[in-house]
Coordinates of C-alpha atoms and ligand atoms in Angstrom, one line a residue:
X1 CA -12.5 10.4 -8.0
X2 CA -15.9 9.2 -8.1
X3 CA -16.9 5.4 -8.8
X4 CA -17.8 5.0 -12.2
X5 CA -21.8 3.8 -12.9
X6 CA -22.9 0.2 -13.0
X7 CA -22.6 -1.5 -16.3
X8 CA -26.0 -0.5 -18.5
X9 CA -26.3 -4.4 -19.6
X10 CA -29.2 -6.2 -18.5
X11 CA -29.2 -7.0 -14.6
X12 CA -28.8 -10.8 -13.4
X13 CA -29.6 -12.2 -10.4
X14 CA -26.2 -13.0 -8.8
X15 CA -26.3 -15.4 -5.8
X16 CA -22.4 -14.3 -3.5
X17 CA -21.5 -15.2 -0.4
X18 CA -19.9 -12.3 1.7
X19 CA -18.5 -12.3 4.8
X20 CA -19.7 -15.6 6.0
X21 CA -23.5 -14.2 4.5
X22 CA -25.5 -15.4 1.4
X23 CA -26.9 -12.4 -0.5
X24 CA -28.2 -11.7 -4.0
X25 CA -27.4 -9.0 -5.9
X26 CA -29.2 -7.5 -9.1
X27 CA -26.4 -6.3 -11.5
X28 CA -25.1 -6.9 -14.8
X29 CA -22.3 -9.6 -14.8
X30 CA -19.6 -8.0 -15.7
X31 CA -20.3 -5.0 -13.2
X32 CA -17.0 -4.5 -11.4
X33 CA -17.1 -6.4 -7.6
X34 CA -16.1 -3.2 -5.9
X35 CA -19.0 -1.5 -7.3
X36 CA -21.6 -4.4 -6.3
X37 CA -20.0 -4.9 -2.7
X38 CA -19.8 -0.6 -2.2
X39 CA -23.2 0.0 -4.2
X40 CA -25.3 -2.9 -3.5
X41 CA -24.4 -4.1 -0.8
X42 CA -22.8 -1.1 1.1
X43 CA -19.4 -2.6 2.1
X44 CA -17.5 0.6 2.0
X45 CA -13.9 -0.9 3.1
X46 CA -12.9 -1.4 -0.1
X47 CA -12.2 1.8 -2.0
X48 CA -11.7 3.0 -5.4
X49 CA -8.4 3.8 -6.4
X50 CA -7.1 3.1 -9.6
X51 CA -9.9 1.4 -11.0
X52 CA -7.0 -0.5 -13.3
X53 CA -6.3 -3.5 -10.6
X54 CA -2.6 -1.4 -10.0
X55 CA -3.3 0.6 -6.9
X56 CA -4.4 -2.7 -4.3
X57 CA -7.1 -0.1 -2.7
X58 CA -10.1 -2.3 -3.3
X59 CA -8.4 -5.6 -2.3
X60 CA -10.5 -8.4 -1.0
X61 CA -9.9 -12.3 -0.4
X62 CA -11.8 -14.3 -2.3
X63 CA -11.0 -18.3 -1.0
X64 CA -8.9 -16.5 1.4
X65 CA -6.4 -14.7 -1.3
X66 CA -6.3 -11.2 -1.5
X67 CA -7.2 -10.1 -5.4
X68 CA -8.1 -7.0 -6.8
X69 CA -12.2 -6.3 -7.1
X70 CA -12.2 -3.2 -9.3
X71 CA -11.3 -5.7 -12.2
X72 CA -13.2 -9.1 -11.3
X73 CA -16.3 -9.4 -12.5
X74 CA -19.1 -9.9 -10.0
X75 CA -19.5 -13.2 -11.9
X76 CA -16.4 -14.4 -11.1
X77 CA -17.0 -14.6 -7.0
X78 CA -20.1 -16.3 -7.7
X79 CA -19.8 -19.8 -5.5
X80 CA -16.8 -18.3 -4.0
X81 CA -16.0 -16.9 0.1
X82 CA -15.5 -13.2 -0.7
X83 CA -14.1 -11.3 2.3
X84 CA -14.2 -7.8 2.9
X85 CA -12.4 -5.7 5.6
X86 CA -15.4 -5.8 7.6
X87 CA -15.3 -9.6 7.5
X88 CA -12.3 -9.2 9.5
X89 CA -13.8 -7.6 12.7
X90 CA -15.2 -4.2 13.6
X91 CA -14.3 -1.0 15.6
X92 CA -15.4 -3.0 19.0
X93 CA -13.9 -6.2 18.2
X94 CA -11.0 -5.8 15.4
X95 CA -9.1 -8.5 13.6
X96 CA -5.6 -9.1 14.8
X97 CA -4.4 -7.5 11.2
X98 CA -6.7 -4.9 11.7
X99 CA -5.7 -4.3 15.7
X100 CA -1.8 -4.4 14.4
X101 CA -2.7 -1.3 12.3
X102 CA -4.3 0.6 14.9
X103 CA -1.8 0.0 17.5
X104 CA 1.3 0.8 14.6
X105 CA -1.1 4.0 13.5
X106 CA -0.1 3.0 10.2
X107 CA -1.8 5.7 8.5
X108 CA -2.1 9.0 7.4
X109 CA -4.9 10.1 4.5
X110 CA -6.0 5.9 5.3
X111 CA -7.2 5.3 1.7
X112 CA -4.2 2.6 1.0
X113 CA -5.2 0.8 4.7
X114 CA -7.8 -1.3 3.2
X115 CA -5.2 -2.9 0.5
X116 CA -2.8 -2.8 3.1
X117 CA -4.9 -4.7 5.8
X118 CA -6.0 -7.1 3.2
X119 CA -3.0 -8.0 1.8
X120 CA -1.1 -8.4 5.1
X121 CA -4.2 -11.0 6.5
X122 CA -4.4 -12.5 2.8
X123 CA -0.4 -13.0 3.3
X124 CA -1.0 -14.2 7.3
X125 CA -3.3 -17.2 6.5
X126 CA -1.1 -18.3 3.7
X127 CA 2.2 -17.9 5.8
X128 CA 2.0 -17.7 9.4
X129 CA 5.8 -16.5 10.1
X130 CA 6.8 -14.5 6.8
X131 CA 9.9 -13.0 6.6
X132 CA 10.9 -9.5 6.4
X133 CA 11.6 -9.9 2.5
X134 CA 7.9 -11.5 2.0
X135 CA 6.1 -9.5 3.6
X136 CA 7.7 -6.2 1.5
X137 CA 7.1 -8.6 -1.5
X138 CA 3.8 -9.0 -0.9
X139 CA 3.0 -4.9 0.2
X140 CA 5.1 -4.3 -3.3
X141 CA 2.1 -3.6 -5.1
X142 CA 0.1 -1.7 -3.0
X143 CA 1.0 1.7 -3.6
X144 CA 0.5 4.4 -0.2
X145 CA 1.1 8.6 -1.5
X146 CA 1.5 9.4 2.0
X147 CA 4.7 7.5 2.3
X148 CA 3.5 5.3 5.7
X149 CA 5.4 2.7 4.3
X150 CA 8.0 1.9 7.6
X151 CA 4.6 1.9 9.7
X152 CA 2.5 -0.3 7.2
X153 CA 5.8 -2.8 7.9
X154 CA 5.8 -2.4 11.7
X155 CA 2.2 -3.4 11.2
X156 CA 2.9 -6.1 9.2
X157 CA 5.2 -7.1 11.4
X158 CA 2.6 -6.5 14.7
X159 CA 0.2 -8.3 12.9
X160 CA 2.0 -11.6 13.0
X161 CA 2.6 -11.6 17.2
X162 CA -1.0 -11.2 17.3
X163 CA -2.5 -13.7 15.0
X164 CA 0.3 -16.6 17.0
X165 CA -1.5 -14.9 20.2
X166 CA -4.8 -15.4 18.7
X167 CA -3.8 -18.8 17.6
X168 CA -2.5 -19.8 21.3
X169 CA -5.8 -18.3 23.0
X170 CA -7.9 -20.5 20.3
X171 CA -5.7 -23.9 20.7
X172 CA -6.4 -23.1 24.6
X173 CA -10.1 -22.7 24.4
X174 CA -10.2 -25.9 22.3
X175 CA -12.0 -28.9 24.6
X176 CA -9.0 -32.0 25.0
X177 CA -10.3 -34.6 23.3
X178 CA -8.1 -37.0 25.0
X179 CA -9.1 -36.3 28.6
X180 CA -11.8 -38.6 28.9
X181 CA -10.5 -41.3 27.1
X182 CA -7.1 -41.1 29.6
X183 CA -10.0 -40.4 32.6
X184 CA -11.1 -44.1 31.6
X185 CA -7.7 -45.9 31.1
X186 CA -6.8 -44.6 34.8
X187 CA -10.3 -45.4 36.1
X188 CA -9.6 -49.2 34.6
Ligands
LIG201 S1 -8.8 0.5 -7.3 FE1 -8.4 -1.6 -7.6 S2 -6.3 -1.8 -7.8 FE2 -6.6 0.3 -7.7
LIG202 S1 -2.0 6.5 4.2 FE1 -2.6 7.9 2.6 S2 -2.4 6.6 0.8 FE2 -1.5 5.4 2.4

């Protein structure tokens, strides 16, 4: 199923900001933001599915919550943080969602993985402990025709030791703001 063609209305100048990057883009506002981040600006983890905002293939995070880009308008992320599944981390240095999926080989064809991974971190930085029955709520919608579904939810599930161990490794690197105040009270 090929990616239907960029809108024929006149182009705008569209000012985004993806994956911690400013960028412009030339398109007509109403051009699908799949097809701008794939087309324009070559950000091929999301992928075309459905094209009808049903599937959860092209899932991003704009402000950090996971929506559906084949039926936002590139208009609509404009002055917003759009994140992409390479905003997450790469192949050298993966996100802890993204590491969760590798280790859980929650895949078979992959094209679901992007909506997957997406909607499990989109779910992660709203809810740092879900339960069982919110994470399956929140994977409801994505729809997987290999069936991977038991290892998308040992993923899920992988995912959450690893962001509280990515959490712990953070809080530990942070300086202690307090030492040198208590360094003075002892000195005095
Ligand atoms: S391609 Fe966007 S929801 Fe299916
Ligand atoms: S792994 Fe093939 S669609 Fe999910």
């Amino acid at each position: 199923m090929g990616i239907s063609s960029t809108p024929s209305a006149p182009a705008h100048t569209i000012d985004l900001r993806v994956n911690g990057r400013d960028c412009q883009v030339a398109a007509a506002p109403q051009t699908a933001l799949l097809h701008v981040l794939r087309n324009d600006l070559m950000l091929n983890g999301p992928k075309y599915g459905c094209g009808l905002g049903e599937c959860g293939a092209c899932t991003v995070l704009i402000d950090g919550v996971a929506a559906r880009s084949c039926v936002i308008p590139v208009r609509a992320a404009q002055g917003r943080e759009v994140t992409t599944l390479e905003g997450l981390g790469d192949r050298a240095c993966p996100g802890p969602t993204q590491q969760a999926f590798i280790e859980c080989q929650a895949a078979q064809c992959g094209y679901c993985l992007n909506g997957m991974i997406m909607t499990v971190e989109a779910l992660l930085r709203r809810e740092p402990d879900p339960t069982d029955a919110q994470m399956r709520n929140e994977l409801h919608h994505n729809l997987c025709r290999c069936g991977t579904h038991i290892e998308i939810l040992q993923a899920a599930h992988r995912a959450v030791e690893l962001h509280a161990c990515a959490r712990t490794s953070r809080s530990a690197d942070l300086p202690d703001l307090d030492a040198p105040r208590a360094a003075g009270e002892a000195k005095a």
